[in-house]
Coordinates of C-alpha atoms and ligand atoms in Angstrom, one line a residue:
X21 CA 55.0 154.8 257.7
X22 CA 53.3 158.0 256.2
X23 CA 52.0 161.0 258.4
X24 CA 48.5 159.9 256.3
X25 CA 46.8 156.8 255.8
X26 CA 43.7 158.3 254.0
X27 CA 43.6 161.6 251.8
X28 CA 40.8 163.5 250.8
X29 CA 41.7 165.6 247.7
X30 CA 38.9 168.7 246.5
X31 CA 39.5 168.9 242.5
X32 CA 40.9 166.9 239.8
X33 CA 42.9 169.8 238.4
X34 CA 46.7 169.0 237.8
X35 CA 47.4 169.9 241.5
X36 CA 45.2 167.3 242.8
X37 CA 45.8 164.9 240.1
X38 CA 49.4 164.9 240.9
X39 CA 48.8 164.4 244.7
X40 CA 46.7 161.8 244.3
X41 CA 49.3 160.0 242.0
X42 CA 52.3 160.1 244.5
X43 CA 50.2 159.6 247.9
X44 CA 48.3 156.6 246.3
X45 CA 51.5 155.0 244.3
X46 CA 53.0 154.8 248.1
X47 CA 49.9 153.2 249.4
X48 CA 48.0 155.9 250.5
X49 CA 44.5 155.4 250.2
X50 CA 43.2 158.3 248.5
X51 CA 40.0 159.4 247.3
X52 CA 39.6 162.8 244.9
X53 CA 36.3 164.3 244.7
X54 CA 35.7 166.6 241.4
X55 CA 32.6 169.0 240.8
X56 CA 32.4 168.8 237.2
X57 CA 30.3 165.8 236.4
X58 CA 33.0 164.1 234.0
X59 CA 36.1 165.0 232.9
X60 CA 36.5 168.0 230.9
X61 CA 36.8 167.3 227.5
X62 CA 37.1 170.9 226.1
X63 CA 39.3 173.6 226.6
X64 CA 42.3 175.5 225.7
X65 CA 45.8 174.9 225.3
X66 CA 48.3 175.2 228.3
X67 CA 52.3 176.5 228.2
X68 CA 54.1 174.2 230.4
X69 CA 57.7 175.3 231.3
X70 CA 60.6 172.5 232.3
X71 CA 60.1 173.0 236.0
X72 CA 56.3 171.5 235.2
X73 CA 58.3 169.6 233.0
X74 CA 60.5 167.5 235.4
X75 CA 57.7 167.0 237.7
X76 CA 55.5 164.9 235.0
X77 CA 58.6 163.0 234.3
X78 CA 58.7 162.5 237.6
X79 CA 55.3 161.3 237.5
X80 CA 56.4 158.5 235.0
X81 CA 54.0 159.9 232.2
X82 CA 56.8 162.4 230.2
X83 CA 56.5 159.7 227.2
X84 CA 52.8 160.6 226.8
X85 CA 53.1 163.9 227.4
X86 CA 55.4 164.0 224.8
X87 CA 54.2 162.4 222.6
X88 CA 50.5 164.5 222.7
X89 CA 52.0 167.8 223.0
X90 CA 54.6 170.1 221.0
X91 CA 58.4 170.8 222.5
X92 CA 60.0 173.8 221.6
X93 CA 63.3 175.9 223.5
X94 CA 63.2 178.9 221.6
X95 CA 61.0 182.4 222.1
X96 CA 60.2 184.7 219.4
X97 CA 59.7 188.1 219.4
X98 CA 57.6 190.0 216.4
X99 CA 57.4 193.4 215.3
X100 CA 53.2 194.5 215.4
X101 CA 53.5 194.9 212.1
X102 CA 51.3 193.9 208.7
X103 CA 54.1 191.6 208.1
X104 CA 54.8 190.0 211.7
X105 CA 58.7 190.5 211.5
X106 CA 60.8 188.3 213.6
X107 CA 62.8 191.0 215.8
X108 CA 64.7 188.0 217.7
X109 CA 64.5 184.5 218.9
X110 CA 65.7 183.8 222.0
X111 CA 67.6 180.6 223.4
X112 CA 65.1 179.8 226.7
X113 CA 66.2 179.0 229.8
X114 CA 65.4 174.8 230.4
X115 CA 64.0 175.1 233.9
X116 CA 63.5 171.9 234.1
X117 CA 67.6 170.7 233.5
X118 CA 69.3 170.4 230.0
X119 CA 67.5 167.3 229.7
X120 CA 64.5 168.5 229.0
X121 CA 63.6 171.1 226.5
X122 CA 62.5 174.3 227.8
X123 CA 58.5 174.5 227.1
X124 CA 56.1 171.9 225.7
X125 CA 52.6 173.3 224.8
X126 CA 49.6 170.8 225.0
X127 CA 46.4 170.8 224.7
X128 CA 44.7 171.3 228.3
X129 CA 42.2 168.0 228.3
X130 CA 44.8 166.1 226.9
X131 CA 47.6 166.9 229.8
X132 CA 44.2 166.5 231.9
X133 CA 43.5 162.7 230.9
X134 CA 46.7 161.5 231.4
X135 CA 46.8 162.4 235.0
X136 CA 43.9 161.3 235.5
X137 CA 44.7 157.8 233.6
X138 CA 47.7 157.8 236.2
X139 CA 46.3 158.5 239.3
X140 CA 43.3 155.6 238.2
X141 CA 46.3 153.4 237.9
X142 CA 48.0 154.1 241.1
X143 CA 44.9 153.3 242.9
X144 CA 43.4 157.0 243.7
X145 CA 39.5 157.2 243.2
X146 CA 38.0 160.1 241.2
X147 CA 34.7 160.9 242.3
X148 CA 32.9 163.5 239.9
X149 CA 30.0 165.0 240.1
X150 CA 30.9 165.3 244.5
X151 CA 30.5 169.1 245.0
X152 CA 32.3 169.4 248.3
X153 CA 30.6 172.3 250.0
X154 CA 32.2 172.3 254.0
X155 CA 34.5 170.3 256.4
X156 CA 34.7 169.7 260.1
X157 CA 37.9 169.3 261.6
X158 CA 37.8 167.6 265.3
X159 CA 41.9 167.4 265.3
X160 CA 41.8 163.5 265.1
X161 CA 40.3 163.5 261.3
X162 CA 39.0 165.9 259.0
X163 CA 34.9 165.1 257.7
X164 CA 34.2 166.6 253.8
X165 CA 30.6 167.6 253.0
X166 CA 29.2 167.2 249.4
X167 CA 26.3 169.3 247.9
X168 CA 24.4 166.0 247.5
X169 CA 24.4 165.1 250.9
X170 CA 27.5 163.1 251.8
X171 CA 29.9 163.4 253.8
X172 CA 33.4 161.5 254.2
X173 CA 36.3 161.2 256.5
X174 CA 40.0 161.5 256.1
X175 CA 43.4 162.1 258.2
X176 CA 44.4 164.7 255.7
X177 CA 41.9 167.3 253.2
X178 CA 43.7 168.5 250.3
X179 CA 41.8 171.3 248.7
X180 CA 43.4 171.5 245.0
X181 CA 40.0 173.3 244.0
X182 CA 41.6 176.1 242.3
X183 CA 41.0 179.7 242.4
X184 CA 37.4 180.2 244.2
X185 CA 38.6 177.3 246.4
X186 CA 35.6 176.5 248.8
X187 CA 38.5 174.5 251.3
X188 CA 40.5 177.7 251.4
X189 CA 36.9 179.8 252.6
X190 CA 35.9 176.8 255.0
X191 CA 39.0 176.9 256.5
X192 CA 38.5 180.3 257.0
X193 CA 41.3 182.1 255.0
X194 CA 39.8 184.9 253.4
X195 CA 41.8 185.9 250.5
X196 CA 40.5 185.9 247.2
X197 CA 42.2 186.5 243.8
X198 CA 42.1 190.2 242.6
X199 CA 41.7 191.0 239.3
X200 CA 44.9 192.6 237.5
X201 CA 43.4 194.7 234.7
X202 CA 44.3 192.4 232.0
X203 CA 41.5 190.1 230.0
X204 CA 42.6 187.2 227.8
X205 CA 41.5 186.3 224.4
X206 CA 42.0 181.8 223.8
X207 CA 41.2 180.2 220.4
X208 CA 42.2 176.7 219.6
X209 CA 43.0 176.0 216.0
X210 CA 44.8 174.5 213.7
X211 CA 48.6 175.3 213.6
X212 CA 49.7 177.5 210.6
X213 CA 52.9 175.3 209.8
X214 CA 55.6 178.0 210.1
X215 CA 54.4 178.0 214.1
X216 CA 57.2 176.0 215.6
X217 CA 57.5 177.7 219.0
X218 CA 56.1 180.7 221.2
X219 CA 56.0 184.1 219.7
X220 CA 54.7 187.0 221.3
X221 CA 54.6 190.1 219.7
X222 CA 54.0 193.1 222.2
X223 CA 52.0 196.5 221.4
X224 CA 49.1 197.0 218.5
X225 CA 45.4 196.5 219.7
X226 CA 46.9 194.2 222.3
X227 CA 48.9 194.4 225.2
X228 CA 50.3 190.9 223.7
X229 CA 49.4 188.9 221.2
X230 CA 50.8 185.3 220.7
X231 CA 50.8 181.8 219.6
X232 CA 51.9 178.1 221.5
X233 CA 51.9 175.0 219.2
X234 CA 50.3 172.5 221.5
X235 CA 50.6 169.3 218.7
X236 CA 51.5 168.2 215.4
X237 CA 48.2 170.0 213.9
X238 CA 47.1 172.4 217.1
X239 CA 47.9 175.5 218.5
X240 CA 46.4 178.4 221.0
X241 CA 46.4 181.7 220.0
X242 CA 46.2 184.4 222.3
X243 CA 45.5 188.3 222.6
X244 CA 45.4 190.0 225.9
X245 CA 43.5 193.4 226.2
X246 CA 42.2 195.4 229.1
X247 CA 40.2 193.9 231.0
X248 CA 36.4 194.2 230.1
X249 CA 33.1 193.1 229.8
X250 CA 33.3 190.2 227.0
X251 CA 30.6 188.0 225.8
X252 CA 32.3 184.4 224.3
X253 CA 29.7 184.2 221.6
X254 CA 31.5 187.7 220.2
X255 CA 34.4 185.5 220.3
X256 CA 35.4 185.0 216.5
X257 CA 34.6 188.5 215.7
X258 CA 36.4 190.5 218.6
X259 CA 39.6 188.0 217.9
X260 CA 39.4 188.7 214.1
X261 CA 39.2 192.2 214.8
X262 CA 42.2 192.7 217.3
X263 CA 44.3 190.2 215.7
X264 CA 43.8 192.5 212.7
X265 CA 47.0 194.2 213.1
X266 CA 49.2 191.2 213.0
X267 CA 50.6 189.5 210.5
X268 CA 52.7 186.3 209.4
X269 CA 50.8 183.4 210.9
X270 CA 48.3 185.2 212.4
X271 CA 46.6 186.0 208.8
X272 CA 46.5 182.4 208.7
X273 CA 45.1 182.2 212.7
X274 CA 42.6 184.8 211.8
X275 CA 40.7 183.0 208.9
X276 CA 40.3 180.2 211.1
X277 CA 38.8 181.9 213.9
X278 CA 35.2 181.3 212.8
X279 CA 35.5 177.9 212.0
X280 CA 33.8 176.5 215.2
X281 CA 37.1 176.9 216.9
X282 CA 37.2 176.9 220.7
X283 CA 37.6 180.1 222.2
X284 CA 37.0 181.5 225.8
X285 CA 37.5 184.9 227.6
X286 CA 38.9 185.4 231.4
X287 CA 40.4 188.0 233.6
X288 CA 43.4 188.0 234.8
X289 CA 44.0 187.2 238.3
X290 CA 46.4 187.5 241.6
X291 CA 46.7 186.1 244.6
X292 CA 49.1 184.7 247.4
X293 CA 47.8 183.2 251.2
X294 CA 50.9 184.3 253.2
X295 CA 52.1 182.3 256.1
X296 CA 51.2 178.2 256.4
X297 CA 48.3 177.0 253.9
X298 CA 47.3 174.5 256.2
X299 CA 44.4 174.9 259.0
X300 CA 44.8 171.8 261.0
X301 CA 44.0 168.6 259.2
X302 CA 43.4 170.9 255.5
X303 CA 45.5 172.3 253.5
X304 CA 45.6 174.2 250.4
X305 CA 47.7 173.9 246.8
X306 CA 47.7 175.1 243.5
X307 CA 45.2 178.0 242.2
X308 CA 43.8 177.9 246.1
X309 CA 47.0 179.3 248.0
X310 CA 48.4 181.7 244.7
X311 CA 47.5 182.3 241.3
X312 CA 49.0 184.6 239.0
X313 CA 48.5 186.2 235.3
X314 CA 50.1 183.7 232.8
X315 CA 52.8 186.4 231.5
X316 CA 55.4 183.8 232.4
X317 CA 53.0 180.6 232.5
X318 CA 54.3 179.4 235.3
X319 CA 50.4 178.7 237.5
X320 CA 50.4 175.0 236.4
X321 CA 54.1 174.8 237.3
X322 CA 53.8 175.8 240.8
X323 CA 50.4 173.6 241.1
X324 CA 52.5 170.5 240.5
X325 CA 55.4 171.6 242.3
X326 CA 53.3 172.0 245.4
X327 CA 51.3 169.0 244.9
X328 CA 55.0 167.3 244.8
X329 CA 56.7 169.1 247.8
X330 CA 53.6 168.3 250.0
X331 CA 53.4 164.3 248.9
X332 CA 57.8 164.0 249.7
X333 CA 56.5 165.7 253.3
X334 CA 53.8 163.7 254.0
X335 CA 55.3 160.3 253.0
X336 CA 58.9 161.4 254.8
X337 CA 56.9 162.1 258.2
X338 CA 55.3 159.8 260.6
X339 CA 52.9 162.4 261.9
X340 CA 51.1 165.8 260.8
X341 CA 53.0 168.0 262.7
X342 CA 53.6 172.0 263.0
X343 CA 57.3 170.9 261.7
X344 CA 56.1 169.8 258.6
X345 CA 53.7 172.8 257.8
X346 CA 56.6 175.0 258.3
X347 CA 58.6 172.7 255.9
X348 CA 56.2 173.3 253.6
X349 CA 56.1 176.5 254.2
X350 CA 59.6 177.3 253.7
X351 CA 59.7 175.4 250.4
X352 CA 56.5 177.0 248.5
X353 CA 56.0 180.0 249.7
X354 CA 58.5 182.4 248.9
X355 CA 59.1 180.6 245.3
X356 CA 55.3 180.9 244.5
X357 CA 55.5 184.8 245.9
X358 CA 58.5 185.4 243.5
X359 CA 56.7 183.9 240.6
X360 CA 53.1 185.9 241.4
X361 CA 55.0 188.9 242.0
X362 CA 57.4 188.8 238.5
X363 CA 54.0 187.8 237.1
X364 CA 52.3 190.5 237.3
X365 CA 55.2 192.9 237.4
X366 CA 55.4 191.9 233.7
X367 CA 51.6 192.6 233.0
X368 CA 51.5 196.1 235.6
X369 CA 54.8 197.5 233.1
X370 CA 52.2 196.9 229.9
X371 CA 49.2 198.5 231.9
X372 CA 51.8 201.5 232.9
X373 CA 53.4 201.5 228.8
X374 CA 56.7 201.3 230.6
X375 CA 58.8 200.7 227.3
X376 CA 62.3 200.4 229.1
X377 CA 61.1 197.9 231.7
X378 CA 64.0 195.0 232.6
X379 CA 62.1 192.5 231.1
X380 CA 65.3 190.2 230.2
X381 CA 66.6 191.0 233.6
X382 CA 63.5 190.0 235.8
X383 CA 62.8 186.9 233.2
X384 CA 66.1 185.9 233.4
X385 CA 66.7 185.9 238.0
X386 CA 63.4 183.8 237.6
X387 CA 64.2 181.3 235.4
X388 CA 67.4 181.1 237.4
X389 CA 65.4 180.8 240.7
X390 CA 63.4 177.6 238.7
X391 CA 66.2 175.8 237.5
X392 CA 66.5 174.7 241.2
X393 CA 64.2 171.8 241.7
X394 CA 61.5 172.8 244.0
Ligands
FAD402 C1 43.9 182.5 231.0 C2 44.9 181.6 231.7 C3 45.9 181.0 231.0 C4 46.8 180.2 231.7 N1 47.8 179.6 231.1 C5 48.8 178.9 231.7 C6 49.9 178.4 231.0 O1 50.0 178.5 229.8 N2 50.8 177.7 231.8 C7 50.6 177.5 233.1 O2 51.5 176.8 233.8 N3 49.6 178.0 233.8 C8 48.6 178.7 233.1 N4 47.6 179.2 233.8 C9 47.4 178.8 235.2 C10 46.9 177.4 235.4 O3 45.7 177.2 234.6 C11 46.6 177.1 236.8 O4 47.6 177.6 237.6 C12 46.4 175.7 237.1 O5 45.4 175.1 236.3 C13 46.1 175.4 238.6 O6 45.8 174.1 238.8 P1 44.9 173.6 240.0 O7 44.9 172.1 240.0 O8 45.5 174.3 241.2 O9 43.5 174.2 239.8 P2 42.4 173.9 238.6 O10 43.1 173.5 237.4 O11 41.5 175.1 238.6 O12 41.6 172.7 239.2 C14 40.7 172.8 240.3 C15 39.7 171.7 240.2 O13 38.9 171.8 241.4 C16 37.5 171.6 241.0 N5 36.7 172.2 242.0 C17 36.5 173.5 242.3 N6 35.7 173.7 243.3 C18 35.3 172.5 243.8 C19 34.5 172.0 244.8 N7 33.9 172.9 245.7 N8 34.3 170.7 245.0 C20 34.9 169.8 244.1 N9 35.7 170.2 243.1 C21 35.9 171.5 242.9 C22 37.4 172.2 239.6 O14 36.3 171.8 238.9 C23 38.7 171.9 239.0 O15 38.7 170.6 238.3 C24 46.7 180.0 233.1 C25 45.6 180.6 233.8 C26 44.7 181.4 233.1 C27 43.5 182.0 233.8

């Protein structure tokens, strides 16, 4: 028998998605409870690396995945030039085994929907609209409060609610993600067709600018700038300007930046909770315990990883015990350290201008590190 019969999950993100999917396809009754009022139909695109990789083919739902998104196991590397020259492409490390290509880019609703499609099937119930705003732990169950009132009770709380996580507060951990200097420019829009893979192209305006197919017609474009006051609606202007400096697809990028394409600005962030993420009955995943810059887009990664290490645990044990925290423990914390800290490594040498930074090196010892499965 399971250490949990009934599981609370805050967020229907991809780290509380994928719990929900493994406790409830082993019977676990499990209820998620989501803020937004329906799922999220809008949004950007999303690099997911093999390690991410392997866990939704774990998940049973590679097919789809694959067949909405765009696989690639090459990275480029262009010149800021009026020309974009290709300086090198670069085999990438599969971190998810040789079985799997090395990075699929997808469009963020669409990874979103499948999940949630999944978890439906399995027999989890998505609640949205179920602001969850405290909990009470007694040490026998763990009670959720809602914005609207209600409350519910489970043996387990799973707060997957991402980086202002209300669980992590309530339970009284008070870290809270810092910004790293960095702001990040997101457009979606149609793929130029001679983008068939990542390429980033370092120095100009930005600190980077770069591209990730995320479908047969799609891609995200990115430019990453110090951090700043941004207004979105500036949006197609500020992108057309920076992107200015950069050429082969991104003259094509650039005239379509003001076609009603989708674009958003955010600050980078950092975090890690040290020590167990768990406070009795609740415990915390995903953007809640760690989040990091995307330099190596590895967030989503380490959401599902978690989500995954925790659902083996809880299924393998008959009882929530301190044995099991430190389990988890041991398995997520220092890899999710070593991928915040290499993270933001990368984006603190472009703040600095270091120009002979190890970049191969330090990409290379973590892609190593992420080959092992999780
Ligand atoms: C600019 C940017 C680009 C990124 N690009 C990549 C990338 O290319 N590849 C990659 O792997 N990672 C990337 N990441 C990181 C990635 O987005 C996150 O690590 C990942 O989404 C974390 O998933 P999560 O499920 O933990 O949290 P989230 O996806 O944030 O999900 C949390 C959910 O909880 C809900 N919620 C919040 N509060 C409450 C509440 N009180 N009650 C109920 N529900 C609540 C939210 O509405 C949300 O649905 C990027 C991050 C940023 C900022």
């Amino acid at each position: 028998m399971a250490a949990v019969q009934k599981v609370g999950i805050v967020g229907a993100g991809a780290a509380g998605l994928t719990g929900g999917i493994l406790l409830a396809d082993a019977g676990v009754e499990v209820e998620i409870l989501e803020k937004a009022s329906e799922p999220q139909t809008l949004g950007s695109g999303i690099t997911l690396q093999g390690n991410a990789l392997r866990i939704l083919r774990d998940l049973d739902v590679w097919d789809q995945v694959q067949a909405k998104g765009y696989a690639f196991s090459t990275l480029g590397l262009r010149a800021p030039d009026p020309a974009g020259t290709v300086i090198a492409v670069l085999e990438d490390i599969r971190t998810g085994g040789d079985d799997l290509p090395a990075t699929l880019g997808m469009y963020r609703p669409d990874l979103t929907a499948i999940l949630r499609e999944r978890a439906e099937k399995a027999g989890a119930r998505i609640r949205y609209g179920q602001t969850v705003t405290g909990i009470d732990d007694d040490g026998g169950s763990v009670t959720v409060r809602t914005a609207d009132g209600g409350s519910s009770g489970f043996d387990l709380l799973i707060g997957a609610d991402g980086l202002h996580s209300a669980v992590r507060r309530a339970i009284g951990i008070d870290v809270e993600p810092k910004p790293t200097g960095m702001g990040i420019w997101r457009a979606f829009v149609e793929r130029p067709e001679d983008v068939v893979r990542t390429d980033l192209t370092y120095g100009g305006p930005c600190f980077i600018a770069g591209y990730c197919p995320t479908g047969p017609d799609t891609i995200y474009a990115y430019l990453v700038e110090k951090a700043q006051e941004r207004r979105p609606v500036d949006g197609p202007r500020v992108m057309a300007e920076l992107a200015a400096a950069y050429g082969g697809p991104w003259n094509q990028i650039r005239a379509t930046l003001d076609h009603g394409a989708h674009i958003n600005y955010t600050w980078f962030t950092s975090h890690v909770v040290e020590g167990p993420w768990n406070r009795g009955r609740a415990v915390i995943i995903g953007d809640a315990a760690h989040s990091c810059p995307p330099t190596v887009a590895q967030g989503a990664a380490m959401a599902l990883e978690d989500a995954a290490v925790l659902a083996e645990l809880l299924l393998s044990a008959d009882h929530l015990t301190e044995t099991l925290w430190k389990e988890f423990a041991d398995r997520r914390l220092d890899r999710a350290t070593a991928v915040v800290q290499a993270s933001v490594q990368l984006g603190q040498w472009l703040l600095d201008g270091v120009r002979d930074a190890n970049v191969p090196g330090l990409m290379n010892s973590l892609s190593t590190m992420l080959k092992e499965p999780a």
